[in-house]
Short mmCIF file of C-alpha atoms and ligand atoms in Angstrom, two decimals:
data_model
loop_
_atom_site.label_atom_id
_atom_site.label_comp_id
_atom_site.label_asym_id
_atom_site.label_seq_id
_atom_site.Cartn_x
_atom_site.Cartn_y
_atom_site.Cartn_z
CA UNK M 7 -190.17 -49.37 -98.04
CA UNK M 8 -188.82 -52.17 -98.74
CA UNK M 9 -187.32 -52.77 -102.09
CA UNK M 10 -183.84 -54.38 -102.79
CA UNK M 11 -180.62 -53.55 -103.23
CA UNK M 12 -180.60 -54.56 -106.55
CA UNK M 13 -184.78 -52.27 -107.62
CA UNK M 14 -182.27 -49.17 -105.56
CA UNK M 15 -179.89 -50.47 -108.06
CA UNK M 16 -182.00 -48.91 -111.27
CA UNK M 17 -183.33 -46.45 -109.85
CA UNK M 18 -180.07 -44.33 -107.74
CA UNK M 19 -177.22 -42.70 -109.87
CA UNK M 20 -173.60 -45.00 -109.09
CA UNK M 21 -173.25 -42.21 -106.21
CA UNK M 22 -176.61 -41.91 -105.06
CA UNK M 23 -176.86 -45.54 -103.91
CA UNK M 24 -173.06 -45.19 -102.11
CA UNK M 25 -174.08 -43.45 -100.13
CA UNK M 26 -177.69 -44.00 -99.56
CA UNK M 27 -177.82 -47.53 -99.59
CA UNK M 28 -173.76 -47.65 -98.32
CA UNK M 29 -173.57 -45.97 -96.31
CA UNK M 30 -170.52 -44.16 -97.98
CA UNK M 31 -169.60 -40.02 -98.04
CA UNK M 32 -169.31 -37.84 -100.82
CA UNK M 33 -165.65 -36.01 -100.73
CA UNK M 34 -165.57 -32.75 -99.12
CA UNK M 35 -166.63 -29.53 -101.41
CA UNK M 36 -168.01 -31.55 -104.13
CA UNK M 37 -171.83 -31.74 -103.79
CA UNK M 38 -174.46 -29.91 -105.52
CA UNK M 39 -176.43 -28.71 -102.62
CA UNK M 40 -173.72 -27.05 -100.66
CA UNK M 41 -173.91 -23.50 -101.65
CA UNK M 42 -177.57 -23.94 -103.01
CA UNK M 43 -179.47 -20.18 -101.22
CA UNK M 44 -182.36 -20.74 -103.00
CA UNK M 45 -185.57 -21.35 -100.93
CA UNK M 46 -187.07 -24.87 -101.15
CA UNK M 47 -186.80 -28.29 -99.59
CA UNK M 48 -185.07 -31.41 -99.92
CA UNK M 49 -186.79 -33.94 -99.59
CA UNK M 50 -184.43 -37.47 -100.15
CA UNK M 51 -183.10 -38.84 -103.09
CA UNK M 52 -184.17 -41.88 -102.56
CA UNK M 53 -188.21 -42.15 -101.71
CA UNK M 54 -188.84 -37.86 -102.07
CA UNK M 55 -189.83 -37.98 -97.86
CA UNK M 56 -189.66 -33.77 -97.57
CA UNK M 57 -186.47 -33.70 -94.39
CA UNK M 58 -185.12 -30.58 -94.64
CA UNK M 59 -185.76 -26.65 -95.08
CA UNK M 60 -183.59 -23.66 -97.05
CA UNK M 61 -185.36 -22.13 -94.11
CA UNK M 62 -182.72 -24.12 -91.59
CA UNK M 63 -179.51 -24.08 -93.71
CA UNK M 64 -175.88 -22.63 -92.60
CA UNK M 65 -172.60 -22.24 -93.69
CA UNK M 66 -171.54 -23.73 -91.38
CA UNK M 67 -167.38 -24.35 -93.56
CA UNK M 68 -167.52 -28.62 -93.39
CA UNK M 69 -167.69 -28.46 -96.69
CA UNK M 70 -170.99 -30.16 -97.01
CA UNK M 71 -174.69 -28.96 -96.48
CA UNK M 72 -176.07 -28.35 -93.11
CA UNK M 73 -179.00 -27.94 -91.10
CA UNK M 74 -179.83 -27.03 -87.95
CA UNK M 75 -182.77 -28.34 -88.05
CA UNK M 76 -185.31 -30.76 -89.67
CA UNK M 77 -188.78 -30.34 -91.48
CA UNK M 78 -190.03 -32.82 -89.08
CA UNK M 79 -188.72 -35.25 -86.24
CA UNK M 80 -190.78 -37.74 -87.48
CA UNK M 81 -188.81 -38.50 -91.16
CA UNK M 82 -186.17 -39.02 -90.17
CA UNK M 83 -184.49 -41.43 -87.82
CA UNK M 84 -180.87 -40.79 -85.56
CA UNK M 85 -179.05 -44.22 -84.94
CA UNK M 86 -175.30 -44.68 -82.53
CA UNK M 87 -173.13 -45.46 -85.42
CA UNK M 88 -169.71 -46.73 -84.09
CA UNK M 89 -167.96 -47.19 -86.81
CA UNK M 90 -164.87 -45.76 -88.73
CA UNK M 91 -163.47 -44.92 -84.72
CA UNK M 92 -165.72 -42.12 -83.43
CA UNK M 93 -169.22 -42.29 -81.32
CA UNK M 94 -171.47 -40.37 -83.95
CA UNK M 95 -175.20 -40.26 -84.56
CA UNK M 96 -176.25 -41.43 -88.01
CA UNK M 97 -178.83 -39.38 -89.64
CA UNK M 98 -181.88 -41.81 -92.05
CA UNK M 99 -184.66 -41.15 -93.81
CA UNK M 100 -187.21 -43.05 -91.47
CA UNK M 101 -189.34 -43.71 -94.23
CA UNK M 102 -187.09 -45.56 -96.94
CA UNK M 103 -183.91 -46.16 -93.64
CA UNK M 104 -181.04 -44.39 -96.97
CA UNK M 105 -178.11 -43.31 -95.06
CA UNK M 106 -177.92 -38.61 -94.83
CA UNK M 107 -175.15 -38.06 -93.29
CA UNK M 108 -174.47 -37.38 -89.44
CA UNK M 109 -175.98 -34.59 -86.50
CA UNK M 110 -173.59 -33.06 -84.33
CA UNK M 111 -174.32 -31.50 -81.24
CA UNK M 112 -172.04 -28.47 -82.47
CA UNK M 113 -174.90 -26.19 -84.29
CA UNK M 114 -176.23 -22.84 -83.62
CA UNK M 115 -179.30 -21.43 -82.26
CA UNK M 116 -181.61 -22.46 -81.65
CA UNK M 117 -181.40 -26.06 -81.81
CA UNK M 118 -177.83 -26.14 -81.84
CA UNK M 119 -178.17 -29.05 -83.80
CA UNK M 120 -175.82 -29.34 -87.51
CA UNK M 121 -177.39 -31.80 -89.57
CA UNK M 122 -174.40 -32.75 -91.77
CA UNK M 123 -175.85 -33.95 -95.11
CA UNK M 124 -174.53 -35.43 -98.52
CA UNK M 125 -175.89 -33.18 -100.82
CA UNK M 126 -176.26 -37.11 -103.57
CA UNK M 127 -178.49 -38.37 -101.02
CA UNK M 128 -181.09 -35.34 -100.95
CA UNK M 129 -182.95 -34.19 -104.32
CA UNK M 130 -184.40 -29.98 -104.25
CA UNK M 131 -187.62 -28.56 -105.29
CA UNK M 132 -187.55 -25.41 -105.07
CA UNK M 133 -190.19 -23.07 -104.00
CA UNK M 134 -189.36 -20.67 -107.57
CA UNK M 135 -190.87 -23.30 -109.93
FE1 FE T 214 -186.02 -42.03 -97.79
#
């Protein structure tokens, strides 16, 4: 999926563009899905790719929506990120390349992973609708 920056600017909100396309991070505890406990699926706000399930969401205390697993590892891309003076693993949408957040290895069982994801990179599809 290839889109120009201009196309992305048109289809995304300013905040979504800043995060998905420019790899910024939303302010901690500010995102709309941080405390969402409804059953459903989190999809990429850029392209609709299914990324995370409410079944794998947990409260990490970090201030960002956190998941211990993705819906399908083929739907995400992990990239080494050496920005900000740290070595981290960035998580991108495998379909549109949008920046989602980072993954750390201090999460709960069974994976031990903590996907730390910006709310602005996601849209939520409730199971109740
Ligand atoms: Fe995407």
